[in-house]
Coordinates of C-alpha atoms in Angstrom, one line a residue:
M1 CA 0.0 0.0 0.0
S2 CA 1.0 3.7 0.2
K3 CA 2.5 6.1 2.8
I4 CA 0.0 8.8 1.9
V5 CA -3.6 8.3 1.0
L6 CA -5.4 11.3 -0.7
V7 CA -9.2 11.7 -0.4
H8 CA -10.7 14.0 -3.0
G9 CA -13.7 16.3 -2.6
I10 CA -16.8 17.4 -4.4
A11 CA -17.4 17.5 -8.2
Q12 CA -15.0 14.7 -9.2
S13 CA -17.6 12.2 -10.6
R14 CA -16.3 12.7 -14.2
K15 CA -12.7 11.9 -13.1
S16 CA -10.9 8.7 -12.0
A17 CA -8.1 7.6 -9.7
D18 CA -5.8 7.5 -12.7
T19 CA -6.5 11.1 -13.7
L20 CA -6.5 12.5 -10.2
Q21 CA -3.4 10.7 -8.8
P22 CA -0.7 12.5 -10.9
R23 CA -2.0 16.0 -10.2
W24 CA -2.6 15.4 -6.5
A25 CA 0.7 13.6 -6.0
N26 CA 2.6 16.4 -7.8
A27 CA 0.9 19.0 -5.6
V28 CA 1.9 17.1 -2.4
I29 CA 5.5 16.8 -3.6
G30 CA 5.4 20.5 -4.6
G31 CA 4.3 21.4 -1.1
V32 CA 7.2 19.4 0.4
R33 CA 9.6 21.2 -1.9
N34 CA 8.1 24.6 -1.2
A35 CA 8.7 23.9 2.5
G36 CA 12.4 23.7 1.8
H37 CA 12.7 19.9 1.7
G38 CA 14.0 19.4 -1.9
Q39 CA 15.7 16.1 -1.1
Q40 CA 12.6 14.6 0.5
A41 CA 10.5 15.9 -2.5
D42 CA 12.9 14.1 -4.9
Q43 CA 12.6 10.9 -2.8
L44 CA 8.8 11.0 -3.0
R45 CA 8.9 11.6 -6.7
E46 CA 11.2 8.6 -7.3
E47 CA 8.9 6.5 -5.1
Q48 CA 5.9 7.5 -7.4
L49 CA 7.6 5.6 -10.2
C50 CA 7.6 2.3 -8.2
P51 CA 5.0 -0.4 -8.7
Q52 CA 3.6 0.5 -5.3
P53 CA 3.8 4.4 -5.3
S54 CA 4.0 6.2 -2.0
I55 CA 1.1 8.5 -2.8
R56 CA -2.3 7.1 -3.9
V57 CA -5.8 8.5 -4.3
A58 CA -8.8 6.9 -2.7
F59 CA -11.3 7.6 -5.4
Y60 CA -15.1 7.5 -4.8
G61 CA -16.3 10.1 -7.3
D62 CA -17.8 7.4 -9.6
L63 CA -20.3 6.5 -6.9
F64 CA -22.1 9.7 -7.8
R65 CA -22.2 9.1 -11.5
S66 CA -25.7 8.1 -12.7
P67 CA -25.9 5.5 -15.5
G68 CA -26.1 7.4 -18.8
A69 CA -25.7 10.8 -17.3
Q70 CA -23.8 13.4 -19.3
G71 CA -21.2 15.7 -17.7
G72 CA -22.6 18.9 -16.5
A73 CA -26.2 17.8 -16.7
T74 CA -28.6 18.9 -13.9
P75 CA -28.9 16.1 -11.4
E76 CA -32.3 14.3 -11.2
P77 CA -34.6 15.3 -8.3
G78 CA -34.1 13.1 -5.3
S79 CA -36.0 12.2 -2.2
T80 CA -37.6 14.7 0.2
A81 CA -34.7 14.2 2.6
T82 CA -32.2 14.8 -0.2
D83 CA -34.0 18.0 -1.3
D84 CA -34.2 19.2 2.3
L85 CA -30.5 18.8 2.9
E86 CA -29.7 20.5 -0.4
E87 CA -31.8 23.5 0.6
R88 CA -30.1 23.6 4.0
L89 CA -26.6 23.5 2.5
A90 CA -27.4 26.1 -0.2
Q91 CA -28.7 28.4 2.6
A92 CA -25.6 27.7 4.7
W93 CA -23.2 28.6 1.8
L94 CA -25.2 31.8 1.2
T95 CA -25.0 32.7 4.9
E96 CA -21.3 32.2 4.9
A97 CA -20.9 34.4 1.8
A98 CA -23.1 37.1 3.3
R99 CA -20.9 37.0 6.5
R100 CA -17.4 36.9 5.0
A101 CA -17.2 37.2 1.2
S102 CA -14.0 39.2 0.4
D103 CA -15.6 41.0 -2.5
P104 CA -18.2 43.6 -1.3
K105 CA -20.3 42.9 -4.4
D106 CA -20.4 39.2 -3.5
M107 CA -21.3 40.0 0.1
R108 CA -24.2 42.3 -0.9
L109 CA -25.5 39.7 -3.3
A110 CA -25.4 37.0 -0.7
Q111 CA -27.1 39.3 1.9
L112 CA -29.8 40.0 -0.7
A113 CA -30.3 36.3 -1.3
C114 CA -30.5 35.6 2.4
A115 CA -33.2 38.3 2.8
Q116 CA -35.2 37.1 -0.1
L117 CA -35.0 33.3 0.3
Q118 CA -37.0 31.9 3.2
P119 CA -37.2 28.3 4.3
S120 CA -39.8 26.4 2.3
A121 CA -42.5 23.9 3.0
G122 CA -42.7 20.6 1.1
Q123 CA -40.5 19.0 -1.5
Q124 CA -41.5 21.3 -4.4
G125 CA -40.8 24.4 -2.2
A126 CA -37.4 23.0 -1.3
R127 CA -36.5 22.5 -4.9
S128 CA -37.7 25.9 -5.9
L129 CA -35.6 27.6 -3.1
T130 CA -32.6 25.5 -4.0
R131 CA -32.8 26.5 -7.7
S132 CA -32.9 30.2 -6.7
A133 CA -30.0 29.8 -4.3
V134 CA -28.0 28.1 -7.0
G135 CA -28.5 31.1 -9.2
Y136 CA -27.2 33.4 -6.5
L137 CA -24.2 31.1 -5.6
A138 CA -23.1 30.8 -9.2
N139 CA -22.6 34.6 -9.3
I140 CA -20.4 34.7 -6.3
R141 CA -16.6 34.6 -6.9
G142 CA -15.9 31.8 -4.6
F143 CA -18.2 29.5 -6.7
A144 CA -17.8 31.2 -10.1
P145 CA -14.1 31.8 -10.9
V146 CA -14.5 30.8 -14.5
G147 CA -18.0 31.8 -15.5
F148 CA -21.7 31.4 -14.6
A149 CA -22.5 28.3 -16.6
F150 CA -19.7 26.2 -15.2
A151 CA -20.3 27.5 -11.6
K152 CA -24.1 26.7 -11.8
A153 CA -23.3 23.1 -12.8
F154 CA -20.6 22.9 -10.1
V155 CA -22.9 24.2 -7.4
E156 CA -25.8 21.9 -8.5
N157 CA -23.6 18.8 -8.5
S158 CA -21.9 19.7 -5.3
L159 CA -25.2 20.1 -3.5
R160 CA -26.4 16.8 -4.9
E161 CA -23.2 14.9 -3.9
V162 CA -23.2 16.2 -0.3
S163 CA -26.9 15.4 0.2
S164 CA -26.6 12.0 -1.5
Y165 CA -23.7 11.0 0.8
F166 CA -25.8 11.7 3.9
T167 CA -29.1 10.3 2.6
E168 CA -28.0 7.2 0.8
P169 CA -26.5 4.7 3.3
S170 CA -25.1 2.3 0.7
L171 CA -23.3 5.1 -1.1
R172 CA -21.9 6.4 2.2
E173 CA -20.7 2.9 3.1
A174 CA -19.1 2.4 -0.3
A175 CA -17.3 5.8 -0.2
Q176 CA -15.8 5.0 3.2
E177 CA -14.7 1.5 2.0
R178 CA -12.8 3.1 -0.9
V179 CA -10.7 5.0 1.7
L180 CA -10.3 2.0 4.1
N181 CA -9.2 -0.2 1.2
E182 CA -6.2 2.1 0.6
I183 CA -5.0 2.1 4.3
D184 CA -2.8 -0.5 5.8
D185 CA 0.2 -0.7 8.2
S186 CA 2.4 1.2 5.7
T187 CA 0.1 4.2 5.6
R188 CA 1.4 7.2 7.6
L189 CA -0.8 10.1 6.5
V190 CA -4.3 10.7 5.1
I191 CA -4.9 14.0 3.4
A192 CA -8.5 14.9 2.6
H193 CA -10.2 17.8 0.8
S194 CA -13.7 19.2 1.0
L195 CA -16.4 16.5 1.1
G196 CA -13.5 14.1 1.3
T197 CA -12.8 15.3 4.8
V198 CA -16.2 14.0 5.8
V199 CA -15.6 10.6 4.1
A200 CA -12.1 10.3 5.6
F201 CA -13.3 11.3 9.1
E202 CA -16.0 8.7 9.2
A203 CA -13.8 6.0 7.6
L204 CA -11.0 6.6 10.1
H205 CA -13.4 6.0 13.0
R206 CA -13.6 2.4 11.5
S207 CA -9.8 2.0 11.2
E208 CA -7.3 0.6 13.6
H209 CA -4.2 1.7 11.6
P210 CA -2.5 4.7 13.2
V211 CA -2.2 7.6 10.8
A212 CA -1.8 11.4 10.8
L213 CA -4.7 13.4 9.3
V214 CA -4.6 16.6 7.2
T215 CA -7.9 18.3 6.3
I216 CA -8.0 21.1 3.8
G217 CA -11.1 23.2 2.8
S218 CA -13.2 21.2 5.3
P219 CA -16.9 21.7 5.9
L220 CA -16.8 19.2 8.9
A221 CA -18.0 21.8 11.4
L222 CA -20.9 23.1 9.4
K223 CA -23.7 23.0 12.0
N224 CA -27.2 21.9 11.2
V225 CA -26.0 20.5 7.8
I226 CA -22.9 18.3 8.2
Y227 CA -21.6 18.4 11.7
D228 CA -24.9 17.1 13.2
R229 CA -25.0 14.2 10.7
L230 CA -21.5 12.9 11.3
V231 CA -21.0 9.4 12.7
P232 CA -20.3 9.0 15.6
Q233 CA -22.3 11.6 17.5
P234 CA -21.1 13.6 19.2
P235 CA -18.2 13.8 16.9
T236 CA -14.8 13.0 18.4
I237 CA -11.2 12.6 17.0
P238 CA -10.9 9.1 15.5
T239 CA -8.8 7.0 17.9
C240 CA -6.4 5.9 15.2
V241 CA -5.4 9.5 14.4
T242 CA -2.0 10.4 15.9
A243 CA -2.0 14.0 14.7
W244 CA -4.6 16.2 13.0
A245 CA -3.8 19.4 11.1
D246 CA -6.5 21.5 9.5
F247 CA -6.0 24.2 6.9
V248 CA -8.5 26.8 5.7
D249 CA -8.4 29.7 3.2
K250 CA -10.0 32.8 4.5
N251 CA -12.1 33.1 1.3
D252 CA -13.0 29.4 1.0
L253 CA -16.8 29.5 1.2
V254 CA -17.2 25.8 1.2
A255 CA -15.1 25.4 4.3
V256 CA -16.2 26.4 7.8
H257 CA -14.2 29.1 9.4
N258 CA -14.1 27.8 12.9
D259 CA -11.2 26.3 14.8
L260 CA -12.1 22.6 14.8
R261 CA -10.6 22.2 18.3
G262 CA -13.9 23.5 19.7
D263 CA -16.0 20.9 18.0
F264 CA -13.9 17.7 17.8
P265 CA -12.6 16.7 21.3
P266 CA -10.7 13.4 21.9
K267 CA -12.5 10.4 23.2
P268 CA -12.2 10.1 27.0
G269 CA -8.8 8.9 28.0
N270 CA -7.2 9.7 24.6
P271 CA -4.8 12.5 23.9
D272 CA -5.9 15.7 22.1
V273 CA -4.0 15.5 18.8
L274 CA -5.9 18.2 16.9
A275 CA -3.9 21.3 16.3
S276 CA -5.4 24.8 16.0
T277 CA -6.7 25.5 12.4
V278 CA -4.1 27.1 10.2
W279 CA -5.2 30.0 7.9
V280 CA -3.8 30.0 4.4
D281 CA -4.1 32.3 1.3
N282 CA -4.9 30.5 -1.9
A283 CA -5.4 33.8 -3.8
A284 CA -8.0 33.5 -6.6
Q285 CA -8.7 29.8 -6.0
P286 CA -9.7 29.6 -2.4
H287 CA -11.1 26.1 -2.5
D288 CA -8.6 24.6 -4.9
H289 CA -6.9 21.4 -3.6
Q290 CA -3.6 22.1 -5.5
A291 CA -3.4 25.6 -3.9
Y292 CA -3.8 24.0 -0.4
L293 CA -1.4 21.1 -1.0
T294 CA 1.4 23.3 -2.4
D295 CA 1.4 25.6 0.7
P296 CA 4.7 25.2 2.5
R297 CA 3.0 24.7 5.9
V298 CA 1.1 21.7 4.5
G299 CA 4.4 20.4 3.1
Q300 CA 6.0 20.7 6.5
V301 CA 3.2 18.5 8.0
V302 CA 3.8 15.9 5.3
V303 CA 7.5 15.7 6.1
A304 CA 6.8 15.5 9.8
A305 CA 4.2 12.7 9.3
L306 CA 6.5 10.7 7.1
Q307 CA 9.6 11.4 9.2
L308 CA 11.5 12.0 6.0

């Protein structure tokens, strides 16, 4: 198996482990090099050429792909529970944008949306509100860096993936199994991004292999939407985690801007291995996994976890 297991986030259903692994591995190695550890970066790059590379992606994005679906298509309506969760998540993202969007125009737009969109009654009402919220979100820079049409599809699919994960038990189980299948005694570090932090967190509660954990752009602490649906409840640091570092960009609207230490205590009798959240600056791509992974502080954590 691998020293490092990478767990991707939302909107990867049209990708594969083979397409993601080179980009993610290169970003991790780049972060190590940016941290001033050129020799260790070279070592990791050489190990990637081995039959059993040091860095592998636990891919679960295909679980969200509907048979016959076309890329960018609007997801089919789901159950009442799914629609309700999508509505809650869309409202939560708008609330975050209204509170802390860096662009004043984005903040005003989000504030207007929050004032106009009220919680709905019934499944049809939930879908209508969600469609309206998607339109607002797709015009906010954090969600629309490359144009409205792309952002609208991104937001729609992201909402559907998060809600599907929490409302479809078989999908949830399968996603966690993808992570657990990549972890064994040789694994030293799990790095997870976005929705992948949720999948990894729940999977690690089922693992006995000691690993360090890095979360980037994580929505784990999003109350009333994600945090309250995590397993186990109340959420605690997985017993197998020997160290946990969390990184958040100040403009990442998908992530929650709270120090996770207040929401994820250790289990009774276990050490508190969760460090204070580290704030990073990913410039124009606040939720981009490559921007997170190439940050020198993330690279330093990688070196420490692998004891390179």
